[in-house]
N, CA and C of each residue as an Amber inpcrd file, in Angstrom:
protein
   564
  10.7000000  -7.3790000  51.0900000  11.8700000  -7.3210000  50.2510000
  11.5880000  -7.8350000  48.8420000  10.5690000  -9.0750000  48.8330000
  10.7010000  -9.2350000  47.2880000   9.8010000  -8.4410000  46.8020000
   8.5420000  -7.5220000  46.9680000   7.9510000  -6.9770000  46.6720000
   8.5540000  -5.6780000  45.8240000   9.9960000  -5.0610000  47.0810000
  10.6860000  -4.1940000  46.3170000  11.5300000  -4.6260000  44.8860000
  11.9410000  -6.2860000  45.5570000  12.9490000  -6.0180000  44.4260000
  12.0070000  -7.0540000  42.7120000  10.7320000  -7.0020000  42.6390000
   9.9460000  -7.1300000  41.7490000   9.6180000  -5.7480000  41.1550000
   9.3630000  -5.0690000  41.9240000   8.8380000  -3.3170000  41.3490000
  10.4680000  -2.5570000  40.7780000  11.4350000  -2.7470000  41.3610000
  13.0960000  -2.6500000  40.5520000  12.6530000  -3.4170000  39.5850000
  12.7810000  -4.3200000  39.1310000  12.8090000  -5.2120000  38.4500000
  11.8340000  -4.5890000  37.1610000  10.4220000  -4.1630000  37.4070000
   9.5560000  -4.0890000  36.4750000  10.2490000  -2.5930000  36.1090000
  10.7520000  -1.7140000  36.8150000  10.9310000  -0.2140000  36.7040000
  12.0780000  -0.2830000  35.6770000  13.6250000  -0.9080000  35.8030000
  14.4640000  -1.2340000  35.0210000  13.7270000  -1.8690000  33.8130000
  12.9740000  -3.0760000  33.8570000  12.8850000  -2.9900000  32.3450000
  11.6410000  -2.3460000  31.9120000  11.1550000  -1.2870000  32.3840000
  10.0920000  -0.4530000  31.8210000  11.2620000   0.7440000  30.8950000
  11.8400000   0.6300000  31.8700000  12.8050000   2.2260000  31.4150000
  13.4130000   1.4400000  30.2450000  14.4050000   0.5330000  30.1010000
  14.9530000  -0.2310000  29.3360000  14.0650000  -0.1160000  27.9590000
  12.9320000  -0.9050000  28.1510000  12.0720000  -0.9830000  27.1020000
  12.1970000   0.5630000  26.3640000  11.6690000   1.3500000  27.4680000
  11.2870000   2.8770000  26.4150000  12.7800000   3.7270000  25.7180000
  13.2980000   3.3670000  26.0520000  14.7840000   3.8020000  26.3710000
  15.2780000   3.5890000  24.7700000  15.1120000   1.8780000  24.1340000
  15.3310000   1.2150000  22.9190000  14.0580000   1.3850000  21.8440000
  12.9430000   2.1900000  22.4170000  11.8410000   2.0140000  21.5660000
  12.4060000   2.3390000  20.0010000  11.3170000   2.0620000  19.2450000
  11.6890000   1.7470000  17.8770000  10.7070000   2.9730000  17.2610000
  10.7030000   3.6490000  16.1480000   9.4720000   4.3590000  15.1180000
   9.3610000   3.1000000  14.3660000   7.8480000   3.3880000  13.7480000
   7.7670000   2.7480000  12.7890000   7.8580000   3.6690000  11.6040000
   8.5730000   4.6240000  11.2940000   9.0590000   4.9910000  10.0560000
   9.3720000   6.6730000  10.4520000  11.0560000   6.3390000   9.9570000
  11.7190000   7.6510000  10.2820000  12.5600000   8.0300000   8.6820000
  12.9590000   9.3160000   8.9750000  13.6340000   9.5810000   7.7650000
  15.0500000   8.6530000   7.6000000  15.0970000   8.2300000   6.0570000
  16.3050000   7.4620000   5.6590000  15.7730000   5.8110000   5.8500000
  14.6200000   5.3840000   6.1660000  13.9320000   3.8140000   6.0500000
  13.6280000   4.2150000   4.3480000  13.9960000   2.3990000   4.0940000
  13.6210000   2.3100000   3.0010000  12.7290000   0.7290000   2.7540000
  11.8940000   1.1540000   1.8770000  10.4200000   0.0120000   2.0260000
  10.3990000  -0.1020000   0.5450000  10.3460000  -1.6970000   0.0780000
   9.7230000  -2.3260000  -1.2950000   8.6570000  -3.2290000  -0.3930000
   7.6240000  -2.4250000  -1.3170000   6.1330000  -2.7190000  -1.1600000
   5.7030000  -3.8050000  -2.6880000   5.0990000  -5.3820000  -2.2160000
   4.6340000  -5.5740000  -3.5430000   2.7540000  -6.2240000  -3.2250000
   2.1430000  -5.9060000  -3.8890000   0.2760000  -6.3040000  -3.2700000
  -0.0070000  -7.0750000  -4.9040000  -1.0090000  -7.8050000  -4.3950000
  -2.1320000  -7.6270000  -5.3660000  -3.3550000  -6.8300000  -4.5870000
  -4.0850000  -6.4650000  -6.1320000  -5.6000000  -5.4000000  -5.4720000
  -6.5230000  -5.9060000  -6.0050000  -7.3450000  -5.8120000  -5.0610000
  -9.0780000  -6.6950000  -5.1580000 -10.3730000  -5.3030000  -5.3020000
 -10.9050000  -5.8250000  -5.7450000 -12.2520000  -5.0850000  -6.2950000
 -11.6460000  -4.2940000  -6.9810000 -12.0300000  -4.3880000  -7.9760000
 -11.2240000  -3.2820000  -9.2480000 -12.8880000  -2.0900000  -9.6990000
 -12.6130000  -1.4370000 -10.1000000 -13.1030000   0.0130000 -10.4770000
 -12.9870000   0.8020000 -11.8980000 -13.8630000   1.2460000 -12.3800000
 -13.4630000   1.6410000 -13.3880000 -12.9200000   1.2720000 -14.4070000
 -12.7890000  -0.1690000 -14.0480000 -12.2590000  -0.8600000 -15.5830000
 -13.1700000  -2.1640000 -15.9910000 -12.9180000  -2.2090000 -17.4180000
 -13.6420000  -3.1300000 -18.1210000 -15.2290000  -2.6690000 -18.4410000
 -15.9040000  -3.2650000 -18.5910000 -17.3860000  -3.4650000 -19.6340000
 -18.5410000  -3.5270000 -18.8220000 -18.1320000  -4.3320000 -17.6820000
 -20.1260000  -4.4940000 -16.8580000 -20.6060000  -5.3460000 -17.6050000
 -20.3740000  -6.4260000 -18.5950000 -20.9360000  -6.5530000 -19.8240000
 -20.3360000  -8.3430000 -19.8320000 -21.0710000  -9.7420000 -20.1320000
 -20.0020000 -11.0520000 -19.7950000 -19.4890000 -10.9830000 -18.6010000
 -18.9160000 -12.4450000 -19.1210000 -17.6660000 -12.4080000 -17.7330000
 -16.6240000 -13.0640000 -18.3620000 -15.7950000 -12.6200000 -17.6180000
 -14.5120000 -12.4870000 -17.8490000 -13.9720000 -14.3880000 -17.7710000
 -13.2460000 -14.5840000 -18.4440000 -12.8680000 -15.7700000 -19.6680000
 -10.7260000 -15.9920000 -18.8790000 -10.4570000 -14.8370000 -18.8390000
  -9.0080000 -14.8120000 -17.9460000  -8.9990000 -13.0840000 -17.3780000
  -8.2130000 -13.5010000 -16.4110000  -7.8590000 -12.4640000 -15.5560000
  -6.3420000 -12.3300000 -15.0050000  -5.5730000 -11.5810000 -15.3990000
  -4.8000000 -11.2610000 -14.4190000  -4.7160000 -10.0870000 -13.1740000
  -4.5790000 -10.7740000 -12.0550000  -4.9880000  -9.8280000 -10.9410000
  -4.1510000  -8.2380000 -10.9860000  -4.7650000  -7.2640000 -10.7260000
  -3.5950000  -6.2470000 -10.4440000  -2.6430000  -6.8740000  -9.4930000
  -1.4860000  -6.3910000  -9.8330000  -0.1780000  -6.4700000  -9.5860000
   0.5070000  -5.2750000  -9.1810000   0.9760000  -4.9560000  -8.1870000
   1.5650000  -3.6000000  -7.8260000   2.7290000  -3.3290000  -7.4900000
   3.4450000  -3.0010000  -7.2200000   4.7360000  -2.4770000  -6.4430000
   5.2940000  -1.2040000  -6.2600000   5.5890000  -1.1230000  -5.3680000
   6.2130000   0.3610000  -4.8410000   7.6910000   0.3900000  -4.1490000
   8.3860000   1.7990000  -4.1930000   9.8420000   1.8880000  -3.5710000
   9.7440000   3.3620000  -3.0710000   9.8720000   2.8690000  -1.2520000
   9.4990000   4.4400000  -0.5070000  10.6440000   5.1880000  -0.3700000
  11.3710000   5.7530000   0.3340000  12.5020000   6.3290000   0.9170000
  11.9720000   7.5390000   1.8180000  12.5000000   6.9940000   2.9100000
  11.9810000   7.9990000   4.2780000  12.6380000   9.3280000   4.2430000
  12.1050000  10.6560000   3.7410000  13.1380000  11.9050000   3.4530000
  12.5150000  12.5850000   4.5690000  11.8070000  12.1330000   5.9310000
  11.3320000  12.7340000   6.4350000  10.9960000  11.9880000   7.8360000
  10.9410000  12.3710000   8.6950000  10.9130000  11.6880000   9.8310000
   9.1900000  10.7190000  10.1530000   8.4040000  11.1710000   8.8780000
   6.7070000  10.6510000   9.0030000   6.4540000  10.8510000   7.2540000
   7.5260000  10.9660000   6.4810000   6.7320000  11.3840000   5.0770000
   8.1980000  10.3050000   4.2220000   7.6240000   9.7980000   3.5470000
   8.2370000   8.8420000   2.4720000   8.0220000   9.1960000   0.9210000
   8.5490000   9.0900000   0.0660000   8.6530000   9.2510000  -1.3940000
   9.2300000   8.3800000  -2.2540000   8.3580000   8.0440000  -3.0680000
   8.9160000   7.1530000  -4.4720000   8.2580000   6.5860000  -5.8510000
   8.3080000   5.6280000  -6.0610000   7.8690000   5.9820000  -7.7030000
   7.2270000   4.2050000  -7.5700000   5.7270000   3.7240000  -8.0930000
   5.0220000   2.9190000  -8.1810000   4.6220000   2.7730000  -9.6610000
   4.9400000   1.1280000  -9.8750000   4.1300000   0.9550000 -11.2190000
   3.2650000  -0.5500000 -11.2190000   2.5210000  -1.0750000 -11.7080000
   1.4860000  -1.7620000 -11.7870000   1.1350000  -2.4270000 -13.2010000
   0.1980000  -3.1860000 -13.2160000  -0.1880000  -4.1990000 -14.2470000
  -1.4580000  -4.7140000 -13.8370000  -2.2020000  -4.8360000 -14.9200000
  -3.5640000  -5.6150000 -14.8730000  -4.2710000  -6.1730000 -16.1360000
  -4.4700000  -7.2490000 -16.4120000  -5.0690000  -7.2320000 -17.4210000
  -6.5910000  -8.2680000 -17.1570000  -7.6160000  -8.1080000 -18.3110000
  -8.4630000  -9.6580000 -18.2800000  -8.7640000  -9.0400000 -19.7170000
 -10.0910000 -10.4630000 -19.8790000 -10.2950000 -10.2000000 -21.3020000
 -12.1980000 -11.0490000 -20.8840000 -13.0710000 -10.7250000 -21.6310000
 -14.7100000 -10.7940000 -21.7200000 -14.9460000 -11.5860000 -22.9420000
 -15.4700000 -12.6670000 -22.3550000 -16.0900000 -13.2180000 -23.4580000
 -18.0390000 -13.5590000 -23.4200000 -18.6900000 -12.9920000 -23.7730000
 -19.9990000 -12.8310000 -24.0850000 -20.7440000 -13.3710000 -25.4050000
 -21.6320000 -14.2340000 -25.2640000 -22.6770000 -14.3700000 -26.8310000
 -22.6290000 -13.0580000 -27.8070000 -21.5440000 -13.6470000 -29.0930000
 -21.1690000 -12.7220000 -29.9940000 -20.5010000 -11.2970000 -29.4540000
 -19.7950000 -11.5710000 -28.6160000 -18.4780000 -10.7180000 -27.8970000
 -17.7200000 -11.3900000 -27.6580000 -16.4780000 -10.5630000 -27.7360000
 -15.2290000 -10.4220000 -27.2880000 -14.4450000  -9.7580000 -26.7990000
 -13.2370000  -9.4260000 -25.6140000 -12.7910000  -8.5070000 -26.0400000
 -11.8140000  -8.2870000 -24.8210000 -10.5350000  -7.8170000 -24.3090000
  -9.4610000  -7.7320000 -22.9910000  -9.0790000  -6.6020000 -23.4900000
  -9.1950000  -6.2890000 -22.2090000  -8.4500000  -4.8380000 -21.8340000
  -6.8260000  -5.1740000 -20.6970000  -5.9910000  -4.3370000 -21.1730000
  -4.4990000  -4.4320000 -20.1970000  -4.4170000  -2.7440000 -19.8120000
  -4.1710000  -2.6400000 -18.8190000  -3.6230000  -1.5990000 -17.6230000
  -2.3330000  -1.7440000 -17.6610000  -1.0460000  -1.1020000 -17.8660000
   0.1820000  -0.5090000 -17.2210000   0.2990000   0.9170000 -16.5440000
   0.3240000   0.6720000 -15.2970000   0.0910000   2.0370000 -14.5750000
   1.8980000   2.1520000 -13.7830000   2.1260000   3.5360000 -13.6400000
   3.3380000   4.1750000 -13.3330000   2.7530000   5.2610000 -12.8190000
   4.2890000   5.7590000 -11.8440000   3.8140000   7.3280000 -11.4390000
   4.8590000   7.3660000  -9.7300000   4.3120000   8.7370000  -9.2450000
   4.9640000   8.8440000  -8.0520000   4.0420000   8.8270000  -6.6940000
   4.2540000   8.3940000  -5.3210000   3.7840000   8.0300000  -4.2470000
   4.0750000   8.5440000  -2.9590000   3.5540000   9.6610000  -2.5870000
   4.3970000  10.0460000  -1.5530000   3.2540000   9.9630000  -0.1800000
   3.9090000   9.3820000   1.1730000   3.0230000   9.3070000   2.5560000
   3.6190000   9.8960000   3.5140000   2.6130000   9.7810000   3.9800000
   2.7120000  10.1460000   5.5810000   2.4400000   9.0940000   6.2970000
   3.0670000   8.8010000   7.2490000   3.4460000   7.2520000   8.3520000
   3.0930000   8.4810000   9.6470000   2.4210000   8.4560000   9.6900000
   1.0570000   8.7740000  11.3120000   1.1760000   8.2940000  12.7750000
   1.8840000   6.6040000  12.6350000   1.7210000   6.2300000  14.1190000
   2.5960000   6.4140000  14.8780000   3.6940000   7.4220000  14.6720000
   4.7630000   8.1110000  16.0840000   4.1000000   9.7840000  16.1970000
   3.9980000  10.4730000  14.7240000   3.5350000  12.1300000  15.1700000
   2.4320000  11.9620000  15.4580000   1.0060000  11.1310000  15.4650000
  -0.0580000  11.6570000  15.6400000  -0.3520000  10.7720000  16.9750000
  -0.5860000   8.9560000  16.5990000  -1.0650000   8.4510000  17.5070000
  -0.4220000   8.1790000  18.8670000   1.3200000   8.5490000  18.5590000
   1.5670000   8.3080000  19.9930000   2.2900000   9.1660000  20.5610000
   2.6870000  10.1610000  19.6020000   3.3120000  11.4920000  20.1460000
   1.7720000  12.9490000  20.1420000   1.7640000  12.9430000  19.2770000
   0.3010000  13.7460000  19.6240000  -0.8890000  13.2570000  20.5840000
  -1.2110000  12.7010000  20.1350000  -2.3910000  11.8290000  21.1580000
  -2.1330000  10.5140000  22.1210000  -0.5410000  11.0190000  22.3940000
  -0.0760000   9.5550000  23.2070000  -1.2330000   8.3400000  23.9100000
  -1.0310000   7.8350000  22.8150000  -2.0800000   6.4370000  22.5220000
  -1.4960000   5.0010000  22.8370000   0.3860000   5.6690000  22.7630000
   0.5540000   4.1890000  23.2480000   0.8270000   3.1140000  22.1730000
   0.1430000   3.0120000  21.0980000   0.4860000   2.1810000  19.6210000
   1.6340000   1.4480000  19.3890000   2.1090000   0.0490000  19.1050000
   3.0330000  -0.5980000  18.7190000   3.8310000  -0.0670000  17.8130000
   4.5220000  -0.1320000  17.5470000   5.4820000   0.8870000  16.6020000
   5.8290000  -0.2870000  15.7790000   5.2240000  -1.1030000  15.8200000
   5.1670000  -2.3780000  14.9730000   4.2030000  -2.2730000  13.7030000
   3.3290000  -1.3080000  14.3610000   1.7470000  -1.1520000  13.6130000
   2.3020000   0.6720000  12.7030000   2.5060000   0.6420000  11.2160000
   2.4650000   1.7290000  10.7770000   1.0820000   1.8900000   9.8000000
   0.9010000   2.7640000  10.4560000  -0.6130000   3.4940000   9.9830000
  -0.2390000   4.4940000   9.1940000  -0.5840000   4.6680000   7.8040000
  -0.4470000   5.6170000   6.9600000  -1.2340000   6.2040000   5.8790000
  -1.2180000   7.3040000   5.1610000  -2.1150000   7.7480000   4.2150000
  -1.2390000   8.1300000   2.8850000  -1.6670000   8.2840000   1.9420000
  -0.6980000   8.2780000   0.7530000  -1.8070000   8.9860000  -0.6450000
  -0.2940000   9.3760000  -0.9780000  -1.4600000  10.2950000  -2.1560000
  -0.4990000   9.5680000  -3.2670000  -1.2110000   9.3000000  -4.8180000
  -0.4000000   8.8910000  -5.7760000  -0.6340000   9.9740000  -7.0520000
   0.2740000  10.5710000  -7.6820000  -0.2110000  10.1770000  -9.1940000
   0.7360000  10.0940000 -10.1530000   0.0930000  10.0070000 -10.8480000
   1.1030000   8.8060000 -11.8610000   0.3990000   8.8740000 -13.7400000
   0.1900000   7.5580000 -14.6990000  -0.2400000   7.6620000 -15.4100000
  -0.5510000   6.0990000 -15.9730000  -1.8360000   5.8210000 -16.8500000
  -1.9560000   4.7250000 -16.5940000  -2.0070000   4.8020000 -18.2890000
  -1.5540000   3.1490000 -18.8610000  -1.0420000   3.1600000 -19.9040000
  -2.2550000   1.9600000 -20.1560000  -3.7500000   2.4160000 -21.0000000
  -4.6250000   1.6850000 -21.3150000  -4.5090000   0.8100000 -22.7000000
  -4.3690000  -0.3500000 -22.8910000  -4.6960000  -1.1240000 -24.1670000
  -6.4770000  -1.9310000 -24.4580000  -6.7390000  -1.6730000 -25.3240000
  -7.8140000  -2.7470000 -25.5380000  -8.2210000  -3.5780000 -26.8970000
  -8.3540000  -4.6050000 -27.0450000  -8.8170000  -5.3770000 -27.8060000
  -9.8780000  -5.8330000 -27.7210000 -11.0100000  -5.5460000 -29.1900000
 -12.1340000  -6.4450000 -29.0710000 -13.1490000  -5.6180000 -30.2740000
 -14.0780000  -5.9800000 -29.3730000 -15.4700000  -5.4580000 -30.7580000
 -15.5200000  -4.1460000 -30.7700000 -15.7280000  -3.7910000 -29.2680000
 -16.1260000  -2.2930000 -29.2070000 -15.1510000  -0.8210000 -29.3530000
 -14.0200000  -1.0730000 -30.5810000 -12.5010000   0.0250000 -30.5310000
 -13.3600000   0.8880000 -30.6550000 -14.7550000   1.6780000 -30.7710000
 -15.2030000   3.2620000 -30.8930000 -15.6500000   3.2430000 -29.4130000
 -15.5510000   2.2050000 -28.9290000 -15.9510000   3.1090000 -27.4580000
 -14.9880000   2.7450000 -26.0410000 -14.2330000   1.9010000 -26.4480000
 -12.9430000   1.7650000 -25.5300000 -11.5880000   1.8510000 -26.2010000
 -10.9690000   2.3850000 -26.1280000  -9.4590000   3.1490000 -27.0180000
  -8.0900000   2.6850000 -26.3660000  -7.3680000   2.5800000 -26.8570000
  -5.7010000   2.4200000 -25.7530000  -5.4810000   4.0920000 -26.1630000
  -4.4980000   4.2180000 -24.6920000  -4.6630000   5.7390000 -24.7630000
  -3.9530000   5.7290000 -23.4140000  -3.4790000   6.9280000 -23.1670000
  -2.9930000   7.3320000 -21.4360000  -3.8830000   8.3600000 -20.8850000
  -4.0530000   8.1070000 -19.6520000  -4.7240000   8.2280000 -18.7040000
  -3.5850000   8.7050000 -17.4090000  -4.1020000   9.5820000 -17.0120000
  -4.1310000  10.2560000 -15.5030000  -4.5020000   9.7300000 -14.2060000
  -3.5840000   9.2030000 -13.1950000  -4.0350000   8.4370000 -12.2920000
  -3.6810000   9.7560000 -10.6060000  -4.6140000   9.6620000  -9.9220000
  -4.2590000  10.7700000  -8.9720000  -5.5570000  10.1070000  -7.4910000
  -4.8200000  10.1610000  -6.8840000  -5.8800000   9.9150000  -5.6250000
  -4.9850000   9.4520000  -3.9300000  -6.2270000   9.4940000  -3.2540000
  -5.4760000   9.1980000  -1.8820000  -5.1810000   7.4600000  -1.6020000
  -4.8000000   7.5080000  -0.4320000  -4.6470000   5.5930000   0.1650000
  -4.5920000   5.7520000   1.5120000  -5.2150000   4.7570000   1.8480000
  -5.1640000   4.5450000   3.5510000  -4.8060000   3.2380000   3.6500000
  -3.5520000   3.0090000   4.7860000  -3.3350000   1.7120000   4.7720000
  -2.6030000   1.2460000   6.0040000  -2.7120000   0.1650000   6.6280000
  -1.7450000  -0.3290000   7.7760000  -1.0310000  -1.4250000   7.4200000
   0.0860000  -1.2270000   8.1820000   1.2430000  -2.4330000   7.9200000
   1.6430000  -3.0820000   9.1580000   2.0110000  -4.2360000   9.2540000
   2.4700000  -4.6860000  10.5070000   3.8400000  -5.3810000  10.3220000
   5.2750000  -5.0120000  10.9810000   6.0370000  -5.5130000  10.7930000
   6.2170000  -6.5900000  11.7340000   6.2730000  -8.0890000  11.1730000
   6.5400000  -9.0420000  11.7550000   8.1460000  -9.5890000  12.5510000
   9.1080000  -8.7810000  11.8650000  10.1520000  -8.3140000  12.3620000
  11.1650000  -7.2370000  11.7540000  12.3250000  -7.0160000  12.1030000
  12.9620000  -5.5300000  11.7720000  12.8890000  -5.5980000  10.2850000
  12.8420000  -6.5530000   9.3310000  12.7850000  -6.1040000   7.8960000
  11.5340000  -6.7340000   7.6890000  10.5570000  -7.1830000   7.7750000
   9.9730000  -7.8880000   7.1050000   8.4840000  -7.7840000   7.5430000
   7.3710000  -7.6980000   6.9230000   6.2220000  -6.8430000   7.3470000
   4.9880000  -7.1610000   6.1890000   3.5640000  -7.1050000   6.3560000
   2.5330000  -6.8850000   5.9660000   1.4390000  -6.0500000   5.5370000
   1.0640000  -5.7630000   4.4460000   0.4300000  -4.4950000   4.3770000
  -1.1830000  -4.1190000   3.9240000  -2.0760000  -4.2540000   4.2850000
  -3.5300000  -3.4720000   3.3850000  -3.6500000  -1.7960000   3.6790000
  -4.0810000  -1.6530000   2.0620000  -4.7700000  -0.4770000   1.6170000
  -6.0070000  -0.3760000   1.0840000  -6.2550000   0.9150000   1.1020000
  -7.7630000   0.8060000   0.3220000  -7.6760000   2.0710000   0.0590000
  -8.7260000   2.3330000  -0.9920000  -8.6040000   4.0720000  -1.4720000
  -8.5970000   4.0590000  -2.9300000  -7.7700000   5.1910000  -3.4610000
  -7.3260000   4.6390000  -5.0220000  -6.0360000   4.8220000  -5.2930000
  -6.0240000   3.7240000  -4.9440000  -4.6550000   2.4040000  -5.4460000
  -4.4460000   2.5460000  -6.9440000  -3.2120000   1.5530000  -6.8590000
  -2.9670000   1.7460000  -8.9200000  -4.5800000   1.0580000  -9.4000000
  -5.2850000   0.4100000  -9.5470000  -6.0510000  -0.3260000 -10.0720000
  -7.3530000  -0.6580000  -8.7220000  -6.9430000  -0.6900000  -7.6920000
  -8.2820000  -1.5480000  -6.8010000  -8.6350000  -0.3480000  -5.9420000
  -9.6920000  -0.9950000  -5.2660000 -10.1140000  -0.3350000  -4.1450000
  -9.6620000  -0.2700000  -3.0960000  -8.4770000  -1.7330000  -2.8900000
  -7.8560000  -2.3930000  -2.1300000  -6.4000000  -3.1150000  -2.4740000
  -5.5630000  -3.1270000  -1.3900000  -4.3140000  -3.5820000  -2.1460000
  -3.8530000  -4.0800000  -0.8400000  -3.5370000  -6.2010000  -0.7030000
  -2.9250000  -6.4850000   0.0070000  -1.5040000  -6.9750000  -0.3630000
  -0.4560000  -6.9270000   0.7850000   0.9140000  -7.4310000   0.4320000
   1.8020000  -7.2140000   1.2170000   3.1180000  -7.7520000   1.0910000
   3.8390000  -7.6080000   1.8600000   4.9320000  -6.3660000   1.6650000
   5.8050000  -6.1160000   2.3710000   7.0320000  -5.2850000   2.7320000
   8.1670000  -5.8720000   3.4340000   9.2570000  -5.1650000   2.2740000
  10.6420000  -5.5520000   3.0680000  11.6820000  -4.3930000   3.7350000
  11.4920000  -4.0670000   4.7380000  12.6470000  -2.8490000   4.9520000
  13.9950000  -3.3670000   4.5710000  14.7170000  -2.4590000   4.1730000
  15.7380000  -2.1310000   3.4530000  16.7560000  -1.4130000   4.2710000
């Protein structure tokens, strides 16, 4: 008898459980994303070292128009500045633009390839582009310019929500500025 009424027991809240399951991102969620990004690319000299830095700075605003695809508009900040024997010289980044993903871990990993995955865990890929608003100061104005720039590329990234609003995030790819971008998230 208790054998049966342990296996009731596990069967009710198995069903229960699946019954309330959660996505981790359906159409009409809304996500403010804010990171800093590490290893930066493509910017600055190769040349000294850097004297101040401000880290990239990022933020984003998704809106779920899709039951696995999100859309919205990201802008960013970065600056440092090089100081070298008879050099000088800082460069600032303002980057803007639009962000649209795909959130993967209900259509692929656990409805396509029923894998089973926490729906806690959103796994996603993201394409950006946007435009990046270059300043520079220093010795070298004939060979580094302020000027706008074209920003366009993919992102791969996982998030873990620690509870119904509130969550963790790394990326990597090309981000506004890094190779990498950690931070948090607030559902909305």
């Amino acid at each position: 008898m208790k054998r049966i009424t342990i296996i009731l027991i596990a069967i009710i809240s198995i069903v229960s459980i699946d019954a309330n399951a959660q996505k981790s991102f359906e159409k009409g969620t809304n996500l403010l994303n804010a990171g800093f990004g590490f290893g930066y690319y493509g910017y600055g000299f190769g040349v000294g070292a850097r004297s101040f830095s401000v880290p990239a700075i990022t933020a984003n605003y998704e809106v779920g128009v899709g039951d696995f695809i999100g859309v919205g508009p990201y802008v960013g900040f970065a600056s440092w500045n090089y100081r070298s024997a008879g050099f000088e010289g800082g460069y600032s980044i303002f980057a803007f633009g639009g962000r649209a993903s795909f959130h993967l871990t209900d259509v692929l990993l656990n409805d396509a390839l029923d894998l089973g995955v926490d729906p806690n865990l959103d796994f996603y890929g993201s394409i950006i582009f946007g435009f990046n608003v270059d300043g520079y100061t220093g010795d070298f104005t004939n060979t580094y310019n302020n000027g706008l720039s074209v920003s366009f590329g993919p992102i791969l990234g996982f998030r873990y929500y620690f509870n119904d609003s509130f969550g963790a995030y790394i990326e990597g790819g090309r981000g506004t500025f890094s190779y990498g971008t950690i931070g948090i998230t607030v559902k909305m």
